[in-house]
Amino acid sequence: MSDADAVLHDALDTVVQRNPGQVLYRQAVHEVLESLAPVVRQHPEYVEGGILKRIIEPERVVSFRVPWVDDNGVVQVQRGFRVQFSSDLGPYKGGLRFHKSVTEDTLKFLGFEQVFKNALTGLGLGGGKGGSDFDPHGKSNGEVMRFCQSFMAELAHHIGADLDVPAGDIGVGGREIGYLYGQYRKITGRNEAGVITGKGVGYGGSWARTEATGYGLVYFVREMLRDCPGLTLEGSRVVVSGSGNVALYAAKKASQLGATVVACSDSQGYVLDEDGLDLDLLSEIKDVRRERLSAYADERGNCTYFPGKNVWEVECDIALPCATQNELDGNDARTLAENGCRLIAEGANMPCTEEAIEVIHEKGILFGPAKAANAGGVATSGLEMRQNAGRLQWDFERVDSELDRIMTNIHATAAATADEYGVPGDLIAGANIAAFRRVADAMLAQGVI
Ligand code: NDP
């Protein structure tokens, strides 16, 4: 084993020893470290500065009790977390996830990923993530509001426009951000708009933030397709998983650019609509009425709902996993390859398992990793912070064109870095190395702190 390999191996070993049972965090770290051997070999200063040892340990993990009262007057208790992973490039930045599966493991994996993703945007953003095991499904507005208020009663002590800036993620959309920000204002007595992003455009939010992750994903795919002769978004057949924020706006942008988006899913099944999904109806059902995907099939007619089935069985040219981690495994990747899929880009965080990624490489499918491909959300959050700091609001077109520019740059950076380190076309390695170098250089410059 070379010295570089030994250092990387020790770092992963430390993660495993220190974080028993945290399998998602281990998977996320493994995926990054696996790419870093060439850069560690070329830059002994990273090893001498202890960068590998430092970068795998979050700066701070806050864990807290979140009591709230449900509509029946019964006291419920959830667990809340904020993982402040790295502030080397700027204030901690990353979303809040409300989902019954959330644990410290989930948020450490997401916080670690966020550090690298944020570095790729080129903006001054550190990395963090937070959330709770609260499940918003089936809860009334009043219950969601009381939960958000209790969650913020504690979180408010740990965040600030120059300190830590949360946003949305699974289970945290515009409604939740509104309740969270309202409670922050109430507690602090201040109008500190830059403390949270994803706000409504009427009270300090940015145009195009809602659309940004999905739109950004498709801008990234457009760039990837320049290396894929014979396939363009126009005329392609696309499948997305999920039907939440990222899935919906990825589908909208893909269809604006001429693709036919034939299928999407939720945790209970998928819908196949050969004519192309009616995205206004989908948005009305999922976003406004907060109903299940089965309602889409009932109302739309002439399409099929497959309860309990896996959306990756649908034939497509382009697959966009936009639901959750590890939702696309080795078998799914094989099925997609057999059905002629030529490009997979991750809208969700770590949706492809390690085995799926091996299969994707083996089959020669173009692959856009989450850190790069879904960075449009946080990039636009960075633009929202900028607008808040200047007390101004840009119009939709300006934010959208900045987003497009940032996604185009991220793709170019990942591709050029992959070339530079001898792995042309490997956007995982390119993104990991480029992001690592930016964070590592900032850590070296600021000393051992
Ligand atoms: P939403 O809550 O808006 O939507 C999530 C969607 O994924 C829903 O359709 C949900 O179905 C489905 N889903 C969630 N968990 C599971 C599961 N365990 N199995 C199957 N389906 C599931 O979340 P977002 O769209 O905001 O986030 C989706 C992904 O994108 C996440 O990985 C998130 O981290 C990532 N992301 C989000 C960003 C953003 O700006 N929002 C930015 C960058 C990444 P159901 O309703 O049935 O649970």
Tab-separated table of C-alpha atoms and ligand atoms in Angstrom:
chain	number	residue	atom	x	y	z
A	1	MET	CA	0.000	0.000	0.000
A	2	SER	CA	1.421	3.445	-0.947
A	3	ASP	CA	1.724	6.197	1.694
A	4	ALA	CA	-1.239	8.028	0.152
A	5	ASP	CA	-3.380	4.904	0.239
A	6	ALA	CA	-2.367	4.237	3.849
A	7	VAL	CA	-3.410	7.742	4.955
A	8	LEU	CA	-6.780	7.396	3.209
A	9	HIS	CA	-7.282	3.943	4.660
A	10	ASP	CA	-6.528	5.257	8.182
A	11	ALA	CA	-9.022	8.089	7.717
A	12	LEU	CA	-11.809	5.686	6.752
A	13	ASP	CA	-10.865	3.372	9.605
A	14	THR	CA	-11.169	6.287	12.034
A	15	VAL	CA	-14.665	7.057	10.716
A	16	VAL	CA	-15.733	3.435	11.197
A	17	GLN	CA	-14.254	3.179	14.728
A	18	ARG	CA	-15.564	6.526	15.962
A	19	ASN	CA	-19.064	6.255	14.533
A	20	PRO	CA	-20.342	2.757	15.197
A	21	GLY	CA	-23.386	1.838	13.137
A	22	GLN	CA	-23.276	5.031	11.064
A	23	VAL	CA	-23.366	3.304	7.697
A	24	LEU	CA	-24.522	6.248	5.589
A	25	TYR	CA	-21.777	8.476	6.927
A	26	ARG	CA	-19.222	5.754	6.239
A	27	GLN	CA	-20.545	5.332	2.678
A	28	ALA	CA	-20.330	9.077	1.967
A	29	VAL	CA	-16.772	9.354	3.308
A	30	HIS	CA	-15.665	6.222	1.452
A	31	GLU	CA	-16.960	7.602	-1.835
A	32	VAL	CA	-14.909	10.784	-1.419
A	33	LEU	CA	-11.716	9.212	-0.065
A	34	GLU	CA	-11.692	6.680	-2.885
A	35	SER	CA	-11.093	9.538	-5.338
A	36	LEU	CA	-8.359	11.318	-3.444
A	37	ALA	CA	-5.250	9.105	-3.808
A	38	PRO	CA	-3.792	11.047	-6.783
A	39	VAL	CA	-4.214	14.411	-5.096
A	40	VAL	CA	-2.801	13.216	-1.769
A	41	ARG	CA	0.218	11.791	-3.616
A	42	GLN	CA	0.886	15.077	-5.381
A	43	HIS	CA	0.366	17.259	-2.306
A	44	PRO	CA	2.176	15.964	0.789
A	45	GLU	CA	1.274	19.218	2.528
A	46	TYR	CA	-2.298	17.968	2.909
A	47	VAL	CA	-1.068	14.978	4.910
A	48	GLU	CA	1.411	17.071	6.912
A	49	GLY	CA	-1.370	19.540	7.760
A	50	GLY	CA	-3.595	16.706	9.018
A	51	ILE	CA	-6.284	17.634	6.496
A	52	LEU	CA	-7.602	14.087	6.065
A	53	LYS	CA	-7.946	13.600	9.823
A	54	ARG	CA	-9.649	16.960	10.283
A	55	ILE	CA	-12.031	16.912	7.342
A	56	ILE	CA	-13.812	13.732	8.497
A	57	GLU	CA	-14.731	15.107	11.919
A	58	PRO	CA	-17.636	17.596	12.113
A	59	GLU	CA	-16.775	20.822	13.921
A	60	ARG	CA	-19.901	20.476	16.063
A	61	VAL	CA	-23.005	18.268	16.393
A	62	VAL	CA	-25.949	19.684	18.334
A	63	SER	CA	-28.687	17.271	19.401
A	64	PHE	CA	-31.842	18.437	21.152
A	65	ARG	CA	-35.343	17.543	22.375
A	66	VAL	CA	-38.303	18.898	20.386
A	67	PRO	CA	-41.557	18.642	22.369
A	68	TRP	CA	-44.835	19.644	20.708
A	69	VAL	CA	-48.567	19.112	21.223
A	70	ASP	CA	-50.617	17.312	18.561
A	71	ASP	CA	-54.222	18.108	17.575
A	72	ASN	CA	-55.525	15.673	20.212
A	73	GLY	CA	-53.716	17.536	22.980
A	74	VAL	CA	-51.142	14.764	23.358
A	75	VAL	CA	-47.506	15.736	23.992
A	76	GLN	CA	-45.108	14.323	21.399
A	77	VAL	CA	-41.324	14.387	21.523
A	78	GLN	CA	-39.034	14.389	18.494
A	79	ARG	CA	-35.284	14.557	18.197
A	80	GLY	CA	-33.645	17.547	16.524
A	81	PHE	CA	-30.102	17.906	15.215
A	82	ARG	CA	-27.797	20.398	13.595
A	83	VAL	CA	-24.479	19.116	12.265
A	84	GLN	CA	-22.079	22.036	11.747
A	85	PHE	CA	-19.546	20.240	9.630
A	86	SER	CA	-17.129	22.808	8.276
A	87	SER	CA	-16.886	26.598	8.347
A	88	ASP	CA	-13.602	26.815	6.438
A	89	LEU	CA	-15.155	28.498	3.390
A	90	GLY	CA	-17.934	30.488	5.077
A	91	PRO	CA	-20.937	30.120	7.391
A	92	TYR	CA	-22.251	26.570	7.782
A	93	LYS	CA	-24.844	26.097	5.047
A	94	GLY	CA	-27.196	23.208	4.366
A	95	GLY	CA	-30.822	22.188	4.611
A	96	LEU	CA	-33.106	20.749	7.257
A	97	ARG	CA	-34.709	17.355	6.706
A	98	PHE	CA	-37.923	16.307	8.455
A	99	HIS	CA	-38.444	12.586	7.851
A	100	LYS	CA	-39.094	9.663	10.165
A	101	SER	CA	-35.820	8.014	9.103
A	102	VAL	CA	-33.592	10.930	10.226
A	103	THR	CA	-30.782	10.068	12.650
A	104	GLU	CA	-27.399	11.590	13.444
A	105	ASP	CA	-25.966	9.218	10.812
A	106	THR	CA	-28.216	10.664	8.091
A	107	LEU	CA	-27.235	14.213	8.926
A	108	LYS	CA	-23.507	13.527	9.186
A	109	PHE	CA	-23.578	11.942	5.730
A	110	LEU	CA	-25.527	14.885	4.342
A	111	GLY	CA	-23.343	17.445	6.162
A	112	PHE	CA	-20.156	15.857	4.847
A	113	GLU	CA	-21.492	15.854	1.283
A	114	GLN	CA	-22.594	19.448	1.697
A	115	VAL	CA	-19.069	20.652	2.517
A	116	PHE	CA	-17.821	19.456	-0.877
A	117	LYS	CA	-20.911	20.464	-2.815
A	118	ASN	CA	-20.764	23.990	-1.449
A	119	ALA	CA	-17.077	24.228	-2.326
A	120	LEU	CA	-17.916	23.382	-5.950
A	121	THR	CA	-20.320	26.307	-6.252
A	122	GLY	CA	-17.378	28.698	-5.930
A	123	LEU	CA	-19.316	30.706	-3.308
A	124	GLY	CA	-18.204	31.375	0.278
A	125	LEU	CA	-20.249	28.673	1.979
A	126	GLY	CA	-19.257	26.184	4.675
A	127	GLY	CA	-21.215	22.958	5.100
A	128	GLY	CA	-23.828	21.725	7.557
A	129	LYS	CA	-27.130	19.870	7.748
A	130	GLY	CA	-29.910	19.437	10.256
A	131	GLY	CA	-33.336	18.026	10.811
A	132	SER	CA	-35.570	15.822	12.850
A	133	ASP	CA	-37.319	12.458	12.883
A	134	PHE	CA	-40.636	14.355	12.691
A	135	ASP	CA	-42.834	12.996	9.881
A	136	PRO	CA	-44.935	15.764	8.275
A	137	HIS	CA	-47.054	13.252	6.304
A	138	GLY	CA	-50.649	13.350	7.489
A	139	LYS	CA	-50.055	16.183	9.965
A	140	SER	CA	-52.326	19.231	10.033
A	141	ASN	CA	-50.973	22.720	9.313
A	142	GLY	CA	-51.331	23.528	13.007
A	143	GLU	CA	-49.261	20.499	14.010
A	144	VAL	CA	-46.544	21.329	11.479
A	145	MET	CA	-46.471	24.936	12.732
A	146	ARG	CA	-46.216	23.960	16.407
A	147	PHE	CA	-43.472	21.461	15.627
A	148	CYS	CA	-41.497	24.024	13.583
A	149	GLN	CA	-41.827	26.581	16.368
A	150	SER	CA	-40.527	24.155	18.976
A	151	PHE	CA	-37.684	23.036	16.691
A	152	MET	CA	-36.649	26.662	16.114
A	153	ALA	CA	-36.909	27.510	19.826
A	154	GLU	CA	-33.690	25.515	20.240
A	155	LEU	CA	-32.117	25.881	16.777
A	156	ALA	CA	-32.220	29.691	17.055
A	157	HIS	CA	-29.389	29.527	19.622
A	158	HIS	CA	-27.079	27.955	17.055
A	159	ILE	CA	-27.720	29.808	13.770
A	160	GLY	CA	-27.250	33.297	12.329
A	161	ALA	CA	-26.699	35.022	8.976
A	162	ASP	CA	-22.895	34.940	9.480
A	163	LEU	CA	-22.841	31.720	11.482
A	164	ASP	CA	-25.097	28.981	10.136
A	165	VAL	CA	-27.808	29.324	7.492
A	166	PRO	CA	-30.314	26.448	7.159
A	167	ALA	CA	-32.701	25.845	4.213
A	168	GLY	CA	-35.146	23.124	3.121
A	169	ASP	CA	-34.686	19.464	2.218
A	170	ILE	CA	-36.990	16.426	2.366
A	171	GLY	CA	-40.151	17.355	4.273
A	172	VAL	CA	-39.131	21.018	4.578
A	173	GLY	CA	-40.595	23.226	1.846
A	174	GLY	CA	-41.931	26.776	1.681
A	175	ARG	CA	-44.563	26.220	4.387
A	176	GLU	CA	-42.057	24.921	6.936
A	177	ILE	CA	-39.435	27.572	6.115
A	178	GLY	CA	-42.094	30.259	6.724
A	179	TYR	CA	-42.965	28.876	10.180
A	180	LEU	CA	-39.290	28.432	11.078
A	181	TYR	CA	-38.339	31.966	10.025
A	182	GLY	CA	-41.372	33.478	11.780
A	183	GLN	CA	-40.357	31.808	15.026
A	184	TYR	CA	-36.729	32.919	14.628
A	185	ARG	CA	-37.897	36.540	14.279
A	186	LYS	CA	-40.140	36.171	17.309
A	187	ILE	CA	-37.335	34.751	19.464
A	188	THR	CA	-34.627	37.187	18.424
A	189	GLY	CA	-36.773	40.236	17.769
A	190	ARG	CA	-34.733	40.871	14.629
A	191	ASN	CA	-35.409	40.879	10.886
A	192	GLU	CA	-32.302	38.924	9.937
A	193	ALA	CA	-33.417	37.645	6.541
A	194	GLY	CA	-30.088	35.978	5.717
A	195	VAL	CA	-30.461	33.491	8.587
A	196	ILE	CA	-32.461	31.015	6.498
A	197	THR	CA	-32.959	30.505	2.754
A	198	GLY	CA	-35.863	29.215	0.730
A	199	LYS	CA	-38.074	31.987	2.111
A	200	GLY	CA	-41.132	33.152	0.175
A	201	VAL	CA	-40.358	35.874	-2.381
A	202	GLY	CA	-42.695	38.232	-0.515
A	203	TYR	CA	-40.565	38.254	2.658
A	204	GLY	CA	-36.917	38.085	1.627
A	205	GLY	CA	-36.767	34.970	-0.535
A	206	SER	CA	-35.102	34.744	-3.930
A	207	TRP	CA	-36.887	34.191	-7.198
A	208	ALA	CA	-35.990	30.785	-8.663
A	209	ARG	CA	-34.873	29.244	-5.344
A	210	THR	CA	-37.863	26.881	-5.415
A	211	GLU	CA	-36.961	25.736	-8.923
A	212	ALA	CA	-33.177	25.842	-8.472
A	213	THR	CA	-32.163	22.281	-7.592
A	214	GLY	CA	-34.279	20.690	-10.325
A	215	TYR	CA	-33.481	23.316	-12.960
A	216	GLY	CA	-29.788	23.208	-12.027
A	217	LEU	CA	-29.757	19.439	-12.391
A	218	VAL	CA	-31.054	19.708	-15.940
A	219	TYR	CA	-28.549	22.464	-16.835
A	220	PHE	CA	-25.858	20.074	-15.607
A	221	VAL	CA	-27.305	17.228	-17.712
A	222	ARG	CA	-27.313	19.520	-20.764
A	223	GLU	CA	-23.557	20.040	-20.249
A	224	MET	CA	-22.952	16.297	-19.782
A	225	LEU	CA	-24.764	15.573	-23.037
A	226	ARG	CA	-22.135	17.511	-24.982
A	227	ASP	CA	-20.046	14.338	-24.486
A	228	CYS	CA	-22.837	11.991	-25.562
A	229	PRO	CA	-23.148	11.894	-29.356
A	230	GLY	CA	-26.644	11.239	-30.642
A	231	LEU	CA	-28.488	12.122	-27.433
A	232	THR	CA	-29.951	15.528	-26.575
A	233	LEU	CA	-32.624	16.544	-24.108
A	234	GLU	CA	-34.818	17.384	-27.058
A	235	GLY	CA	-36.570	14.187	-28.074
A	236	SER	CA	-35.237	12.151	-25.134
A	237	ARG	CA	-37.284	9.975	-22.813
A	238	VAL	CA	-36.723	10.816	-19.152
A	239	VAL	CA	-37.666	9.114	-15.891
A	240	VAL	CA	-37.431	10.874	-12.517
A	241	SER	CA	-37.881	9.336	-9.088
A	242	GLY	CA	-39.688	11.191	-6.347
A	243	SER	CA	-42.355	13.828	-6.908
A	244	GLY	CA	-41.181	16.454	-4.456
A	245	ASN	CA	-39.374	19.733	-4.994
A	246	VAL	CA	-36.332	18.438	-6.875
A	247	ALA	CA	-38.220	15.900	-9.004
A	248	LEU	CA	-40.954	18.306	-10.014
A	249	TYR	CA	-38.670	21.110	-11.208
A	250	ALA	CA	-36.221	18.727	-12.871
A	251	ALA	CA	-39.184	17.343	-14.813
A	252	LYS	CA	-40.386	20.863	-15.676
A	253	LYS	CA	-37.020	22.023	-17.018
A	254	ALA	CA	-36.395	18.768	-18.908
A	255	SER	CA	-39.764	19.046	-20.562
A	256	GLN	CA	-39.228	22.755	-21.361
A	257	LEU	CA	-36.039	21.682	-23.146
A	258	GLY	CA	-37.913	19.166	-25.275
A	259	ALA	CA	-37.722	15.904	-23.296
A	260	THR	CA	-40.718	13.700	-22.577
A	261	VAL	CA	-40.820	12.907	-18.862
A	262	VAL	CA	-42.799	9.681	-18.738
A	263	ALA	CA	-42.602	8.575	-15.098
A	264	CYS	CA	-42.144	9.733	-11.516
A	265	SER	CA	-42.684	8.126	-8.105
A	266	ASP	CA	-43.254	8.575	-4.401
A	267	SER	CA	-42.510	6.198	-1.544
A	268	GLN	CA	-45.599	4.119	-2.402
A	269	GLY	CA	-45.310	3.532	-6.144
A	270	TYR	CA	-44.823	5.134	-9.523
A	271	VAL	CA	-46.898	6.537	-12.336
A	272	LEU	CA	-46.220	5.919	-16.039
A	273	ASP	CA	-47.682	8.437	-18.437
A	274	GLU	CA	-46.539	7.715	-22.000
A	275	ASP	CA	-47.796	11.092	-23.286
A	276	GLY	CA	-45.522	12.876	-20.826
A	277	LEU	CA	-46.509	13.846	-17.283
A	278	ASP	CA	-48.969	16.710	-16.873
A	279	LEU	CA	-46.684	18.719	-14.605
A	280	ASP	CA	-49.263	21.351	-13.654
A	281	LEU	CA	-51.583	18.624	-12.397
A	282	LEU	CA	-48.703	16.889	-10.609
A	283	SER	CA	-47.693	20.127	-8.938
A	284	GLU	CA	-51.282	20.836	-7.864
A	285	ILE	CA	-51.646	17.352	-6.338
A	286	LYS	CA	-48.253	17.072	-4.621
A	287	ASP	CA	-47.399	20.667	-3.789
A	288	VAL	CA	-50.756	22.323	-3.165
A	289	ARG	CA	-53.080	19.513	-2.108
A	290	ARG	CA	-50.317	17.366	-0.549
A	291	GLU	CA	-51.914	14.167	-1.802
A	292	ARG	CA	-50.420	10.869	-2.899
A	293	LEU	CA	-49.280	10.150	-6.450
A	294	SER	CA	-52.134	7.683	-6.907
A	295	ALA	CA	-54.445	10.739	-7.003
A	296	TYR	CA	-52.581	11.921	-10.115
A	297	ALA	CA	-53.378	8.697	-11.951
A	298	ASP	CA	-57.041	8.836	-10.853
A	299	GLU	CA	-57.486	12.384	-12.165
A	300	ARG	CA	-55.324	12.282	-15.269
A	301	GLY	CA	-56.688	9.050	-16.722
A	302	ASN	CA	-54.926	7.351	-19.634
A	303	CYS	CA	-51.856	6.585	-17.507
A	304	THR	CA	-50.949	3.771	-15.124
A	305	TYR	CA	-50.131	3.772	-11.411
A	306	PHE	CA	-47.954	0.916	-10.178
A	307	PRO	CA	-48.311	0.611	-6.393
A	308	GLY	CA	-45.231	-0.733	-4.588
A	309	LYS	CA	-43.233	-0.945	-7.823
A	310	ASN	CA	-39.835	0.452	-8.681
A	311	VAL	CA	-39.681	3.289	-11.206
A	312	TRP	CA	-36.308	2.133	-12.571
A	313	GLU	CA	-38.060	-0.637	-14.516
A	314	VAL	CA	-39.337	2.030	-16.934
A	315	GLU	CA	-37.383	2.294	-20.191
A	316	CYS	CA	-35.636	5.647	-20.648
A	317	ASP	CA	-32.661	7.472	-22.177
A	318	ILE	CA	-32.022	9.576	-19.083
A	319	ALA	CA	-32.680	8.660	-15.434
A	320	LEU	CA	-32.798	11.314	-12.719
A	321	PRO	CA	-32.990	9.896	-9.182
A	322	CYS	CA	-34.523	12.747	-7.166
A	323	ALA	CA	-36.049	11.075	-4.077
A	324	THR	CA	-33.614	9.881	-1.417
A	325	GLN	CA	-30.366	8.077	-0.561
A	326	ASN	CA	-29.663	4.553	-1.836
A	327	GLU	CA	-32.848	4.411	-3.908
A	328	LEU	CA	-31.096	3.023	-7.004
A	329	ASP	CA	-29.102	-0.180	-6.448
A	330	GLY	CA	-26.947	-2.473	-8.586
A	331	ASN	CA	-29.922	-4.363	-9.985
A	332	ASP	CA	-31.706	-1.156	-10.887
A	333	ALA	CA	-28.582	0.058	-12.690
A	334	ARG	CA	-28.431	-3.219	-14.642
A	335	THR	CA	-32.100	-2.908	-15.599
A	336	LEU	CA	-31.597	0.690	-16.732
A	337	ALA	CA	-28.570	-0.342	-18.822
A	338	GLU	CA	-30.454	-3.247	-20.427
A	339	ASN	CA	-33.280	-0.854	-21.301
A	340	GLY	CA	-30.884	1.489	-23.093
A	341	CYS	CA	-30.402	4.235	-20.502
A	342	ARG	CA	-27.344	6.346	-21.424
A	343	LEU	CA	-27.165	8.969	-18.693
A	344	ILE	CA	-27.882	9.025	-14.952
A	345	ALA	CA	-27.590	12.246	-12.954
A	346	GLU	CA	-28.276	12.476	-9.221
A	347	GLY	CA	-30.829	15.067	-8.090
A	348	ALA	CA	-31.108	13.500	-4.633
A	349	ASN	CA	-28.138	13.135	-2.287
A	350	MET	CA	-26.326	9.791	-2.683
A	351	PRO	CA	-29.297	8.075	-4.385
A	352	CYS	CA	-27.069	5.488	-6.093
A	353	THR	CA	-25.531	2.708	-4.011
A	354	GLU	CA	-21.828	1.914	-4.337
A	355	GLU	CA	-22.712	-1.192	-6.339
A	356	ALA	CA	-24.944	0.833	-8.662
A	357	ILE	CA	-22.062	3.190	-9.393
A	358	GLU	CA	-19.797	0.246	-10.241
A	359	VAL	CA	-22.411	-1.090	-12.665
A	360	ILE	CA	-22.920	2.363	-14.191
A	361	HIS	CA	-19.170	2.630	-14.888
A	362	GLU	CA	-18.972	-0.918	-16.190
A	363	LYS	CA	-21.836	-0.323	-18.636
A	364	GLY	CA	-20.420	2.984	-19.846
A	365	ILE	CA	-23.413	5.068	-18.735
A	366	LEU	CA	-22.579	8.769	-18.256
A	367	PHE	CA	-22.859	9.641	-14.570
A	368	GLY	CA	-23.445	13.000	-12.861
A	369	PRO	CA	-22.726	12.766	-9.110
A	370	ALA	CA	-24.991	14.569	-6.637
A	371	LYS	CA	-22.375	16.912	-5.214
A	372	ALA	CA	-21.997	18.498	-8.619
A	373	ALA	CA	-25.336	17.821	-10.287
A	374	ASN	CA	-27.659	18.986	-7.495
A	375	ALA	CA	-25.579	21.931	-6.282
A	376	GLY	CA	-27.980	24.402	-7.912
A	377	GLY	CA	-30.183	24.561	-4.812
A	378	VAL	CA	-27.474	25.609	-2.442
A	379	ALA	CA	-25.891	27.861	-5.061
A	380	THR	CA	-29.169	29.763	-5.357
A	381	SER	CA	-29.421	29.842	-1.564
A	382	GLY	CA	-26.017	31.538	-1.704
A	383	LEU	CA	-27.520	34.054	-4.143
A	384	GLU	CA	-30.462	34.556	-1.752
A	385	MET	CA	-27.978	35.343	1.065
A	386	ARG	CA	-26.250	37.822	-1.223
A	387	GLN	CA	-29.561	39.557	-2.023
A	388	ASN	CA	-30.495	39.645	1.677
A	389	ALA	CA	-27.132	41.180	2.595
A	390	GLY	CA	-27.668	43.906	-0.023
A	391	ARG	CA	-31.362	44.312	0.915
A	392	LEU	CA	-32.409	43.867	-2.694
A	393	GLN	CA	-34.184	41.378	-4.919
A	394	TRP	CA	-33.111	40.287	-8.378
A	395	ASP	CA	-35.673	39.211	-10.953
A	396	PHE	CA	-36.270	35.583	-11.939
A	397	GLU	CA	-34.264	35.796	-15.169
A	398	ARG	CA	-31.188	37.149	-13.425
A	399	VAL	CA	-31.166	34.439	-10.751
A	400	ASP	CA	-31.893	31.711	-13.311
A	401	SER	CA	-29.058	32.846	-15.563
A	402	GLU	CA	-26.634	32.963	-12.581
A	403	LEU	CA	-27.756	29.440	-11.708
A	404	ASP	CA	-27.131	28.276	-15.270
A	405	ARG	CA	-23.674	29.894	-15.229
A	406	ILE	CA	-22.773	28.237	-11.907
A	407	MET	CA	-23.944	24.776	-13.051
A	408	THR	CA	-22.050	25.137	-16.328
A	409	ASN	CA	-18.916	26.082	-14.352
A	410	ILE	CA	-19.301	23.186	-11.935
A	411	HIS	CA	-19.494	20.781	-14.848
A	412	ALA	CA	-16.475	22.358	-16.541
A	413	THR	CA	-14.463	22.260	-13.305
A	414	ALA	CA	-15.299	18.614	-12.582
A	415	ALA	CA	-14.538	17.588	-16.178
A	416	ALA	CA	-11.246	19.536	-16.322
A	417	THR	CA	-10.124	18.159	-12.942
A	418	ALA	CA	-10.917	14.609	-14.062
A	419	ASP	CA	-8.746	15.212	-17.153
A	420	GLU	CA	-5.946	16.728	-15.069
A	421	TYR	CA	-5.817	13.718	-12.727
A	422	GLY	CA	-5.868	11.141	-15.512
A	423	VAL	CA	-9.468	9.932	-15.250
A	424	PRO	CA	-11.222	11.683	-18.159
A	425	GLY	CA	-15.024	11.544	-17.999
A	426	ASP	CA	-15.049	10.480	-14.326
A	427	LEU	CA	-17.105	13.310	-12.870
A	428	ILE	CA	-17.157	11.668	-9.430
A	429	ALA	CA	-13.384	11.899	-9.165
A	430	GLY	CA	-13.312	15.333	-10.808
A	431	ALA	CA	-15.922	16.781	-8.443
A	432	ASN	CA	-14.430	15.196	-5.326
A	433	ILE	CA	-10.882	16.305	-6.100
A	434	ALA	CA	-11.809	19.861	-7.114
A	435	ALA	CA	-13.959	20.323	-4.008
A	436	PHE	CA	-11.402	18.727	-1.699
A	437	ARG	CA	-8.626	20.976	-2.989
A	438	ARG	CA	-10.639	24.126	-2.367
A	439	VAL	CA	-11.533	23.133	1.216
A	440	ALA	CA	-8.085	21.711	1.990
A	441	ASP	CA	-6.300	24.846	0.777
A	442	ALA	CA	-8.567	27.005	2.960
A	443	MET	CA	-7.848	24.749	5.947
A	444	LEU	CA	-4.089	24.912	5.378
A	445	ALA	CA	-4.176	28.679	5.043
A	446	GLN	CA	-6.089	29.116	8.314
A	447	GLY	CA	-3.898	26.851	10.445
A	448	VAL	CA	-4.843	24.012	12.780
A	449	ILE	CA	-7.998	25.340	14.424
B	1	NDP	P1	-39.351	16.529	-0.939
B	1	NDP	O1	-39.740	16.245	0.457
B	1	NDP	O2	-39.918	17.712	-1.636
B	1	NDP	O3	-39.663	15.248	-1.857
B	1	NDP	C1	-39.111	14.016	-1.568
B	1	NDP	C2	-39.678	13.003	-2.559
B	1	NDP	O4	-38.948	11.796	-2.408
B	1	NDP	C3	-41.131	12.656	-2.287
B	1	NDP	O5	-41.755	12.329	-3.492
B	1	NDP	C4	-41.036	11.439	-1.371
B	1	NDP	O6	-42.154	10.578	-1.427
B	1	NDP	C5	-39.810	10.748	-1.958
B	1	NDP	N1	-39.135	9.977	-0.878
B	1	NDP	C6	-38.633	10.456	0.278
B	1	NDP	N2	-38.120	9.477	1.025
B	1	NDP	C7	-38.329	8.351	0.325
B	1	NDP	C8	-38.036	6.997	0.562
B	1	NDP	N3	-37.427	6.589	1.696
B	1	NDP	N4	-38.355	6.109	-0.407
B	1	NDP	C9	-38.957	6.526	-1.551
B	1	NDP	N5	-39.270	7.797	-1.827
B	1	NDP	C10	-38.967	8.687	-0.908
B	1	NDP	O7	-37.741	16.588	-0.933
B	1	NDP	P2	-36.773	17.266	-1.982
B	1	NDP	O8	-37.300	17.132	-3.356
B	1	NDP	O9	-36.416	18.604	-1.463
B	1	NDP	O10	-35.456	16.368	-1.814
B	1	NDP	C11	-35.254	15.179	-2.567
B	1	NDP	C12	-33.786	14.812	-2.559
B	1	NDP	O11	-33.012	15.898	-3.125
B	1	NDP	C13	-33.159	14.562	-1.188
B	1	NDP	O12	-32.152	13.590	-1.306
B	1	NDP	C14	-32.526	15.898	-0.852
B	1	NDP	O13	-31.471	15.769	0.091
B	1	NDP	C15	-32.000	16.304	-2.218
B	1	NDP	N6	-31.730	17.723	-2.391
B	1	NDP	C16	-32.701	18.660	-2.190
B	1	NDP	C17	-32.437	19.992	-2.383
B	1	NDP	C18	-33.496	21.036	-2.292
B	1	NDP	O14	-33.197	22.194	-2.657
B	1	NDP	N7	-34.713	20.731	-1.870
B	1	NDP	C19	-31.069	20.453	-2.715
B	1	NDP	C20	-30.143	19.373	-3.006
B	1	NDP	C21	-30.478	18.075	-2.800
B	1	NDP	P3	-43.187	10.530	-0.183
B	1	NDP	O15	-43.907	11.841	-0.204
B	1	NDP	O16	-44.033	9.351	-0.468
B	1	NDP	O17	-42.334	10.363	1.050
